[in-house]
PDB file of C-alpha atoms and ligand atoms in Angstrom:
ATOM      1  CA  MET A 165     100.090 101.303  84.663  1.00 69.00           C
ATOM      2  CA  GLU A 166      98.821  97.861  83.711  1.00 88.00           C
ATOM      3  CA  PHE A 167      95.182  96.844  83.509  1.00 95.00           C
ATOM      4  CA  THR A 168      93.846  94.167  85.814  1.00 97.00           C
ATOM      5  CA  ASP A 169      91.881  91.283  84.297  1.00 97.00           C
ATOM      6  CA  ALA A 170      88.676  92.923  85.510  1.00 97.00           C
ATOM      7  CA  GLN A 171      89.620  96.200  83.831  1.00 97.00           C
ATOM      8  CA  VAL A 172      90.434  94.467  80.549  1.00 97.00           C
ATOM      9  CA  GLN A 173      86.998  92.901  80.727  1.00 98.00           C
ATOM     10  CA  ARG A 174      85.236  96.117  81.783  1.00 98.00           C
ATOM     11  CA  TYR A 175      86.768  98.181  78.984  1.00 98.00           C
ATOM     12  CA  SER A 176      86.976  95.417  76.347  1.00 98.00           C
ATOM     13  CA  ARG A 177      84.555  97.149  73.934  1.00 98.00           C
ATOM     14  CA  HIS A 178      86.805 100.209  74.012  1.00 98.00           C
ATOM     15  CA  ILE A 179      90.055  98.297  73.823  1.00 97.00           C
ATOM     16  CA  ILE A 180      89.026  96.448  70.656  1.00 98.00           C
ATOM     17  CA  LEU A 181      88.317  99.755  68.890  1.00 98.00           C
ATOM     18  CA  PRO A 182      91.488 100.666  66.959  1.00 97.00           C
ATOM     19  CA  GLU A 183      90.815 104.383  67.646  1.00 97.00           C
ATOM     20  CA  VAL A 184      90.861 103.748  71.401  1.00 98.00           C
ATOM     21  CA  GLY A 185      92.798 100.580  72.165  1.00 98.00           C
ATOM     22  CA  GLY A 186      94.741  99.964  75.367  1.00 97.00           C
ATOM     23  CA  LYS A 187      96.642 103.197  74.832  1.00 98.00           C
ATOM     24  CA  GLY A 188      93.462 105.269  74.610  1.00 98.00           C
ATOM     25  CA  GLN A 189      91.967 103.505  77.592  1.00 98.00           C
ATOM     26  CA  LYS A 190      95.052 104.459  79.604  1.00 98.00           C
ATOM     27  CA  LYS A 191      94.598 108.077  78.511  1.00 98.00           C
ATOM     28  CA  LEU A 192      91.033 107.915  79.780  1.00 98.00           C
ATOM     29  CA  SER A 193      92.136 106.444  83.102  1.00 98.00           C
ATOM     30  CA  GLN A 194      94.636 109.284  83.538  1.00 98.00           C
ATOM     31  CA  ALA A 195      92.181 112.017  82.495  1.00 98.00           C
ATOM     32  CA  LYS A 196      90.638 114.460  84.954  1.00 98.00           C
ATOM     33  CA  VAL A 197      87.307 116.041  84.079  1.00 98.00           C
ATOM     34  CA  LEU A 198      85.531 118.663  86.171  1.00 98.00           C
ATOM     35  CA  VAL A 199      81.743 118.528  85.814  1.00 98.00           C
ATOM     36  CA  ILE A 200      80.122 121.816  86.809  1.00 98.00           C
ATOM     37  CA  GLY A 201      76.581 121.112  87.964  1.00 97.00           C
ATOM     38  CA  ALA A 202      75.375 117.648  88.980  1.00 98.00           C
ATOM     39  CA  GLY A 203      72.029 118.320  87.327  1.00 97.00           C
ATOM     40  CA  GLY A 204      70.326 117.614  84.017  1.00 97.00           C
ATOM     41  CA  LEU A 205      73.457 117.778  81.842  1.00 98.00           C
ATOM     42  CA  GLY A 206      76.038 116.795  84.445  1.00 98.00           C
ATOM     43  CA  SER A 207      74.150 113.622  85.368  1.00 98.00           C
ATOM     44  CA  PRO A 208      74.263 111.741  82.051  1.00 98.00           C
ATOM     45  CA  ALA A 209      77.684 113.199  81.253  1.00 98.00           C
ATOM     46  CA  ALA A 210      79.234 112.052  84.525  1.00 98.00           C
ATOM     47  CA  LEU A 211      77.626 108.608  84.242  1.00 98.00           C
ATOM     48  CA  TYR A 212      79.126 107.988  80.794  1.00 98.00           C
ATOM     49  CA  LEU A 213      82.496 109.465  81.759  1.00 98.00           C
ATOM     50  CA  ALA A 214      82.584 107.095  84.742  1.00 98.00           C
ATOM     51  CA  ALA A 215      81.449 104.155  82.627  1.00 98.00           C
ATOM     52  CA  ALA A 216      84.192 104.992  80.111  1.00 98.00           C
ATOM     53  CA  GLY A 217      86.807 104.812  82.848  1.00 98.00           C
ATOM     54  CA  VAL A 218      87.749 108.492  83.075  1.00 98.00           C
ATOM     55  CA  GLY A 219      90.071 108.288  86.075  1.00 98.00           C
ATOM     56  CA  THR A 220      89.107 111.394  88.016  1.00 98.00           C
ATOM     57  CA  ILE A 221      85.740 113.126  87.906  1.00 98.00           C
ATOM     58  CA  GLY A 222      85.117 116.295  89.903  1.00 98.00           C
ATOM     59  CA  LEU A 223      81.518 117.174  90.735  1.00 98.00           C
ATOM     60  CA  VAL A 224      80.694 120.762  91.707  1.00 98.00           C
ATOM     61  CA  ASP A 225      77.201 121.618  92.912  1.00 97.00           C
ATOM     62  CA  GLY A 226      75.902 123.423  95.969  1.00 97.00           C
ATOM     63  CA  ASP A 227      72.315 122.123  95.814  1.00 97.00           C
ATOM     64  CA  VAL A 228      70.502 119.201  97.400  1.00 98.00           C
ATOM     65  CA  VAL A 229      68.381 116.775  95.395  1.00 98.00           C
ATOM     66  CA  ASP A 230      64.774 117.913  94.955  1.00 98.00           C
ATOM     67  CA  LEU A 231      61.909 115.709  93.792  1.00 98.00           C
ATOM     68  CA  SER A 232      61.431 117.965  90.739  1.00 96.00           C
ATOM     69  CA  ASN A 233      65.018 117.149  89.631  1.00 97.00           C
ATOM     70  CA  LEU A 234      64.350 113.450  89.071  1.00 98.00           C
ATOM     71  CA  GLN A 235      62.515 114.002  85.745  1.00 97.00           C
ATOM     72  CA  ARG A 236      65.983 114.454  84.144  1.00 97.00           C
ATOM     73  CA  GLN A 237      68.828 114.332  86.701  1.00 98.00           C
ATOM     74  CA  ILE A 238      69.574 110.617  86.518  1.00 98.00           C
ATOM     75  CA  LEU A 239      72.530 110.659  88.903  1.00 98.00           C
ATOM     76  CA  HIS A 240      69.958 110.942  91.679  1.00 98.00           C
ATOM     77  CA  SER A 241      67.080 108.812  92.872  1.00 98.00           C
ATOM     78  CA  THR A 242      63.978 108.983  95.012  1.00 98.00           C
ATOM     79  CA  ALA A 243      66.088 107.675  97.885  1.00 98.00           C
ATOM     80  CA  THR A 244      68.507 110.611  97.692  1.00 98.00           C
ATOM     81  CA  VAL A 245      65.951 113.436  97.722  1.00 98.00           C
ATOM     82  CA  GLY A 246      67.277 115.902 100.299  1.00 98.00           C
ATOM     83  CA  VAL A 247      70.880 114.647  99.983  1.00 98.00           C
ATOM     84  CA  PRO A 248      73.545 117.009  98.561  1.00 98.00           C
ATOM     85  CA  LYS A 249      73.724 116.421  94.800  1.00 98.00           C
ATOM     86  CA  VAL A 250      77.480 115.874  94.841  1.00 98.00           C
ATOM     87  CA  GLU A 251      77.134 113.150  97.488  1.00 98.00           C
ATOM     88  CA  SER A 252      74.209 111.505  95.700  1.00 98.00           C
ATOM     89  CA  GLY A 253      76.221 111.674  92.471  1.00 98.00           C
ATOM     90  CA  ARG A 254      79.365 110.291  94.085  1.00 98.00           C
ATOM     91  CA  ARG A 255      77.465 107.233  95.353  1.00 98.00           C
ATOM     92  CA  THR A 256      75.956 106.561  91.917  1.00 98.00           C
ATOM     93  CA  LEU A 257      79.284 106.882  90.092  1.00 98.00           C
ATOM     94  CA  ALA A 258      81.135 104.761  92.676  1.00 98.00           C
ATOM     95  CA  ALA A 259      78.519 102.030  92.289  1.00 98.00           C
ATOM     96  CA  LEU A 260      78.901 102.117  88.499  1.00 98.00           C
ATOM     97  CA  ASN A 261      82.694 102.100  88.399  1.00 98.00           C
ATOM     98  CA  PRO A 262      84.885 101.786  91.509  1.00 97.00           C
ATOM     99  CA  ASP A 263      87.990 102.524  89.364  1.00 96.00           C
ATOM    100  CA  VAL A 264      86.963 106.179  89.193  1.00 98.00           C
ATOM    101  CA  THR A 265      88.048 108.727  91.791  1.00 98.00           C
ATOM    102  CA  VAL A 266      85.152 111.099  92.372  1.00 98.00           C
ATOM    103  CA  LYS A 267      86.018 114.411  94.002  1.00 98.00           C
ATOM    104  CA  THR A 268      83.109 116.429  95.313  1.00 98.00           C
ATOM    105  CA  TYR A 269      82.744 120.152  95.902  1.00 98.00           C
ATOM    106  CA  GLN A 270      79.492 121.087  97.595  1.00 98.00           C
ATOM    107  CA  GLU A 271      79.515 124.673  96.484  1.00 97.00           C
ATOM    108  CA  ASN A 272      78.315 126.711  93.546  1.00 95.00           C
ATOM    109  CA  VAL A 273      81.057 128.035  91.290  1.00 95.00           C
ATOM    110  CA  GLY A 274      81.728 131.736  91.556  1.00 95.00           C
ATOM    111  CA  PRO A 275      84.558 134.171  90.840  1.00 95.00           C
ATOM    112  CA  ASP A 276      86.018 133.413  94.273  1.00 94.00           C
ATOM    113  CA  ASN A 277      86.419 129.637  93.962  1.00 96.00           C
ATOM    114  CA  ILE A 278      86.590 128.681  90.286  1.00 97.00           C
ATOM    115  CA  MET A 279      90.283 129.408  89.760  1.00 97.00           C
ATOM    116  CA  ARG A 280      91.029 127.187  92.761  1.00 97.00           C
ATOM    117  CA  LEU A 281      89.109 124.274  91.201  1.00 98.00           C
ATOM    118  CA  LEU A 282      90.447 124.353  87.632  1.00 98.00           C
ATOM    119  CA  PRO A 283      94.166 123.541  88.043  1.00 97.00           C
ATOM    120  CA  ASP A 284      93.464 119.932  89.082  1.00 97.00           C
ATOM    121  CA  TYR A 285      91.597 119.153  85.842  1.00 98.00           C
ATOM    122  CA  ASP A 286      92.331 118.802  82.102  1.00 96.00           C
ATOM    123  CA  ILE A 287      88.820 119.320  80.776  1.00 98.00           C
ATOM    124  CA  VAL A 288      85.816 121.189  82.126  1.00 98.00           C
ATOM    125  CA  LEU A 289      82.288 120.148  81.273  1.00 98.00           C
ATOM    126  CA  ASP A 290      79.797 122.935  81.881  1.00 98.00           C
ATOM    127  CA  GLY A 291      76.393 121.613  82.848  1.00 95.00           C
ATOM    128  CA  SER A 292      75.255 124.766  84.600  1.00 93.00           C
ATOM    129  CA  ASP A 293      71.744 126.050  84.046  1.00 86.00           C
ATOM    130  CA  ASN A 294      72.292 129.794  83.990  1.00 86.00           C
ATOM    131  CA  PHE A 295      74.121 132.487  82.050  1.00 86.00           C
ATOM    132  CA  THR A 296      75.926 133.855  85.088  1.00 88.00           C
ATOM    133  CA  THR A 297      77.805 130.585  85.523  1.00 93.00           C
ATOM    134  CA  ARG A 298      78.227 129.962  81.804  1.00 93.00           C
ATOM    135  CA  PHE A 299      80.053 133.241  81.184  1.00 94.00           C
ATOM    136  CA  LEU A 300      82.092 132.860  84.358  1.00 96.00           C
ATOM    137  CA  VAL A 301      83.164 129.319  83.417  1.00 97.00           C
ATOM    138  CA  ASN A 302      84.065 130.428  79.894  1.00 96.00           C
ATOM    139  CA  ASP A 303      86.221 133.271  81.154  1.00 97.00           C
ATOM    140  CA  ALA A 304      87.860 131.177  83.890  1.00 98.00           C
ATOM    141  CA  CYS A 305      88.704 128.370  81.445  1.00 98.00           C
ATOM    142  CA  PHE A 306      90.137 130.967  79.064  1.00 98.00           C
ATOM    143  CA  PHE A 307      92.471 132.315  81.755  1.00 98.00           C
ATOM    144  CA  ALA A 308      93.366 128.810  82.991  1.00 98.00           C
ATOM    145  CA  LYS A 309      93.785 127.459  79.404  1.00 98.00           C
ATOM    146  CA  LYS A 310      91.395 124.540  79.973  1.00 98.00           C
ATOM    147  CA  THR A 311      89.279 122.937  77.270  1.00 98.00           C
ATOM    148  CA  LEU A 312      85.602 123.525  77.965  1.00 98.00           C
ATOM    149  CA  ILE A 313      82.712 121.419  76.710  1.00 98.00           C
ATOM    150  CA  SER A 314      79.641 123.627  76.876  1.00 97.00           C
ATOM    151  CA  GLY A 315      76.054 122.413  76.706  1.00 97.00           C
ATOM    152  CA  SER A 316      72.716 124.079  77.250  1.00 94.00           C
ATOM    153  CA  ILE A 317      69.076 123.089  77.060  1.00 95.00           C
ATOM    154  CA  PHE A 318      65.858 125.044  76.813  1.00 91.00           C
ATOM    155  CA  ARG A 319      62.347 123.598  76.351  1.00 93.00           C
ATOM    156  CA  PHE A 320      62.885 121.237  73.359  1.00 96.00           C
ATOM    157  CA  GLU A 321      66.181 122.570  72.035  1.00 96.00           C
ATOM    158  CA  GLY A 322      69.767 121.975  73.022  1.00 97.00           C
ATOM    159  CA  GLN A 323      73.127 123.478  72.063  1.00 96.00           C
ATOM    160  CA  LEU A 324      76.603 122.031  72.254  1.00 97.00           C
ATOM    161  CA  THR A 325      80.054 123.359  71.517  1.00 97.00           C
ATOM    162  CA  THR A 326      83.688 122.841  72.498  1.00 98.00           C
ATOM    163  CA  ILE A 327      85.673 125.876  73.590  1.00 98.00           C
ATOM    164  CA  LYS A 328      89.473 125.914  73.451  1.00 97.00           C
ATOM    165  CA  PRO A 329      90.784 129.369  72.555  1.00 97.00           C
ATOM    166  CA  HIS A 330      94.232 128.359  73.888  1.00 96.00           C
ATOM    167  CA  GLN A 331      94.485 126.196  70.754  1.00 96.00           C
ATOM    168  CA  GLY A 332      93.460 129.056  68.447  1.00 95.00           C
ATOM    169  CA  TYR A 333      89.716 128.397  68.404  1.00 97.00           C
ATOM    170  CA  PRO A 334      86.958 130.877  69.325  1.00 97.00           C
ATOM    171  CA  CYS A 335      85.740 131.349  72.897  1.00 96.00           C
ATOM    172  CA  TYR A 336      82.112 131.483  74.066  1.00 94.00           C
ATOM    173  CA  ARG A 337      82.125 135.287  73.983  1.00 95.00           C
ATOM    174  CA  CYS A 338      83.052 135.184  70.281  1.00 96.00           C
ATOM    175  CA  LEU A 339      79.516 133.810  69.871  1.00 91.00           C
ATOM    176  CA  TYR A 340      77.733 135.655  72.678  1.00 90.00           C
ATOM    177  CA  PRO A 341      79.821 138.692  73.771  1.00 89.00           C
ATOM    178  CA  GLU A 342      77.618 139.510  76.782  1.00 85.00           C
ATOM    179  CA  PRO A 343      74.953 137.724  78.822  1.00 81.00           C
ATOM    180  CA  PRO A 344      71.394 138.646  77.775  1.00 76.00           C
ATOM    181  CA  PRO A 345      69.635 141.354  79.785  1.00 73.00           C
ATOM    182  CA  ALA A 346      68.023 140.207  83.024  1.00 68.00           C
ATOM    183  CA  GLY A 347      64.518 138.853  82.546  1.00 67.00           C
ATOM    184  CA  LEU A 348      64.778 138.363  78.782  1.00 64.00           C
ATOM    185  CA  VAL A 349      65.234 134.609  78.974  1.00 64.00           C
ATOM    186  CA  PRO A 350      63.188 132.594  81.454  1.00 61.00           C
ATOM    187  CA  ASN A 351      64.831 129.767  83.407  1.00 56.00           C
ATOM    188  CA  CYS A 352      63.925 126.062  83.255  1.00 51.00           C
ATOM    189  CA  GLN A 353      61.580 126.441  86.189  1.00 56.00           C
ATOM    190  CA  GLU A 354      59.593 129.093  84.349  1.00 65.00           C
ATOM    191  CA  ALA A 355      59.796 127.634  80.849  1.00 78.00           C
ATOM    192  CA  GLY A 356      60.101 123.884  81.389  1.00 89.00           C
ATOM    193  CA  VAL A 357      62.412 121.461  79.681  1.00 93.00           C
ATOM    194  CA  LEU A 358      61.895 118.047  78.118  1.00 96.00           C
ATOM    195  CA  GLY A 359      63.723 115.746  80.542  1.00 96.00           C
ATOM    196  CA  VAL A 360      65.230 113.437  77.948  1.00 97.00           C
ATOM    197  CA  LEU A 361      66.734 116.440  76.129  1.00 97.00           C
ATOM    198  CA  ALA A 362      69.114 116.834  79.078  1.00 97.00           C
ATOM    199  CA  GLY A 363      70.182 113.236  78.486  1.00 98.00           C
ATOM    200  CA  THR A 364      70.852 113.811  74.789  1.00 98.00           C
ATOM    201  CA  ILE A 365      72.950 116.939  75.263  1.00 98.00           C
ATOM    202  CA  GLY A 366      74.731 115.657  78.394  1.00 98.00           C
ATOM    203  CA  VAL A 367      75.735 112.444  76.633  1.00 98.00           C
ATOM    204  CA  LEU A 368      76.967 114.446  73.628  1.00 98.00           C
ATOM    205  CA  GLN A 369      79.072 116.532  76.026  1.00 98.00           C
ATOM    206  CA  ALA A 370      80.575 113.315  77.404  1.00 98.00           C
ATOM    207  CA  ALA A 371      81.264 112.126  73.845  1.00 98.00           C
ATOM    208  CA  GLU A 372      83.114 115.343  73.015  1.00 98.00           C
ATOM    209  CA  ALA A 373      85.090 115.206  76.272  1.00 98.00           C
ATOM    210  CA  ILE A 374      86.146 111.633  75.530  1.00 98.00           C
ATOM    211  CA  LYS A 375      87.149 112.579  71.966  1.00 98.00           C
ATOM    212  CA  GLU A 376      89.216 115.482  73.314  1.00 98.00           C
ATOM    213  CA  ILE A 377      90.964 113.137  75.759  1.00 98.00           C
ATOM    214  CA  LEU A 378      91.665 110.568  73.036  1.00 98.00           C
ATOM    215  CA  GLY A 379      92.472 113.168  70.371  1.00 98.00           C
ATOM    216  CA  ILE A 380      90.218 111.526  67.797  1.00 98.00           C
ATOM    217  CA  GLY A 381      87.523 112.649  65.375  1.00 97.00           C
ATOM    218  CA  GLU A 382      86.289 116.053  64.338  1.00 96.00           C
ATOM    219  CA  THR A 383      86.323 118.802  66.951  1.00 94.00           C
ATOM    220  CA  LEU A 384      83.300 120.977  67.686  1.00 96.00           C
ATOM    221  CA  ALA A 385      85.629 123.834  68.637  1.00 97.00           C
ATOM    222  CA  ASP A 386      84.677 125.923  65.587  1.00 96.00           C
ATOM    223  CA  ARG A 387      81.101 124.688  65.344  1.00 97.00           C
ATOM    224  CA  LEU A 388      77.853 125.067  67.247  1.00 97.00           C
ATOM    225  CA  LEU A 389      75.576 122.040  67.260  1.00 98.00           C
ATOM    226  CA  ILE A 390      71.867 122.755  67.620  1.00 98.00           C
ATOM    227  CA  TYR A 391      69.500 119.889  68.348  1.00 98.00           C
ATOM    228  CA  ASP A 392      65.746 120.251  67.996  1.00 98.00           C
ATOM    229  CA  ALA A 393      64.020 117.353  69.740  1.00 97.00           C
ATOM    230  CA  LEU A 394      60.582 118.084  68.265  1.00 97.00           C
ATOM    231  CA  GLU A 395      61.807 118.285  64.669  1.00 98.00           C
ATOM    232  CA  MET A 396      64.503 115.654  65.345  1.00 97.00           C
ATOM    233  CA  THR A 397      67.111 117.716  63.545  1.00 98.00           C
ATOM    234  CA  PHE A 398      70.772 118.349  64.246  1.00 98.00           C
ATOM    235  CA  ARG A 399      72.287 121.452  62.686  1.00 98.00           C
ATOM    236  CA  LYS A 400      75.984 122.250  62.815  1.00 97.00           C
ATOM    237  CA  LEU A 401      76.731 125.943  62.316  1.00 97.00           C
ATOM    238  CA  ALA A 402      80.118 127.538  61.795  1.00 97.00           C
ATOM    239  CA  ARG A 403      81.268 129.394  64.901  1.00 95.00           C
ATOM    240  CA  PRO A 404      84.022 131.792  63.810  1.00 96.00           C
ATOM    241  CA  LYS A 405      86.406 133.718  66.004  1.00 96.00           C
ATOM    242  CA  ALA A 406      85.163 137.270  66.622  1.00 96.00           C
ATOM    243  CA  PRO A 407      87.941 139.724  65.639  1.00 95.00           C
ATOM    244  CA  ASP A 408      86.815 142.157  68.357  1.00 95.00           C
ATOM    245  CA  CYS A 409      86.041 139.553  71.057  1.00 96.00           C
ATOM    246  CA  PRO A 410      86.144 141.238  74.492  1.00 95.00           C
ATOM    247  CA  LEU A 411      87.939 138.197  75.941  1.00 96.00           C
ATOM    248  CA  CYS A 412      90.101 136.445  73.337  1.00 96.00           C
ATOM    249  CA  GLY A 413      90.459 139.300  70.832  1.00 96.00           C
ATOM    250  CA  PRO A 414      93.631 141.374  70.344  1.00 95.00           C
ATOM    251  CA  HIS A 415      92.316 144.208  72.561  1.00 96.00           C
ATOM    252  CA  PRO A 416      90.482 142.462  75.395  1.00 96.00           C
ATOM    253  CA  THR A 417      88.314 144.419  77.822  1.00 95.00           C
ATOM    254  CA  ILE A 418      87.912 141.415  80.115  1.00 95.00           C
ATOM    255  CA  THR A 419      91.247 140.616  81.711  1.00 95.00           C
ATOM    256  CA  ASP A 420      90.200 138.966  84.996  1.00 94.00           C
ATOM    257  CA  LEU A 421      87.120 137.638  86.814  1.00 94.00           C
ATOM    258  CA  ARG A 422      86.370 140.856  88.655  1.00 88.00           C
ATOM    259  CA  GLY A 423      83.528 141.902  86.341  1.00 86.00           C
ATOM    260  CA  ASP A 424      79.836 141.560  87.114  1.00 81.00           C
ATOM    261  CA  TYR A 425      78.607 138.042  86.382  1.00 82.00           C
ATOM    262  CA  THR A 426      75.197 138.438  87.984  1.00 74.00           C
ATOM    263  CA  VAL A 427      72.402 137.704  85.537  1.00 62.00           C
ATOM    264  CA  SER A 428      69.012 136.960  87.004  1.00 54.00           C
ATOM    265  CA  CYS A 429      67.867 134.699  84.193  1.00 48.00           C
ATOM    266  CA  SER A 430      68.885 131.270  83.092  1.00 45.00           C
ATOM    267  CA  ILE A 431      68.522 128.798  80.277  1.00 41.00           C
TER     268      ILE A 431
HETATM  269 ZN1   ZN B 721      86.439 135.093  72.023  1.00 80.10          ZN
END
């Protein structure tokens, strides 16, 4: 694959970076990233992945755009209120970069469809807003051996980590073995979230996805990054493998997606 003149111009600031170069830009153009949730995290992540020239971006979301989304979900606009989020997102990404193939799935991920979606992608970016989906995506990516970039936001604080147990690193359940009990953690609607925080964490997810594609820099696969927007602090904690992890440990109790993933709270 050769770049056109327009592509050389579009990606020139990447191509002149020795760590990316033409070779890295080609890797990006051949990469396939599945973005779960075209919401607060998925919006900035998908925009920067498209701008970077990631060749195929999958958007999964069953919702339509609501006016209350626009405080943080920058894939969408006032004009697309009422439009399915994946369609609104597809239009925005296509306008930004016509090189990118955007595949849309107007459905919410569940145990019945996730294993059908994963094989077409190299990297999964979880921008879901609830524990049910987060644990399901972790387990599905574990079984499908896909690298997962996980982000979450709550009020003024965000978390970010990379999950790739198929390369010997811990999984999400090494950190949190089980979802919290129902009702313990309120969802964004109940607790609120600083809109720009979604941008910060979503863009960091895109940065980690791009680094994974290029194979450069330090991985977050054995770290948990915690960002406090009020204090303006970033803390990076060690995230070790749990020897008795129910999913990636030597004696797993979770061996398929048939367990109960229903948690009636979200973060
Ligand atoms: Zn584990």
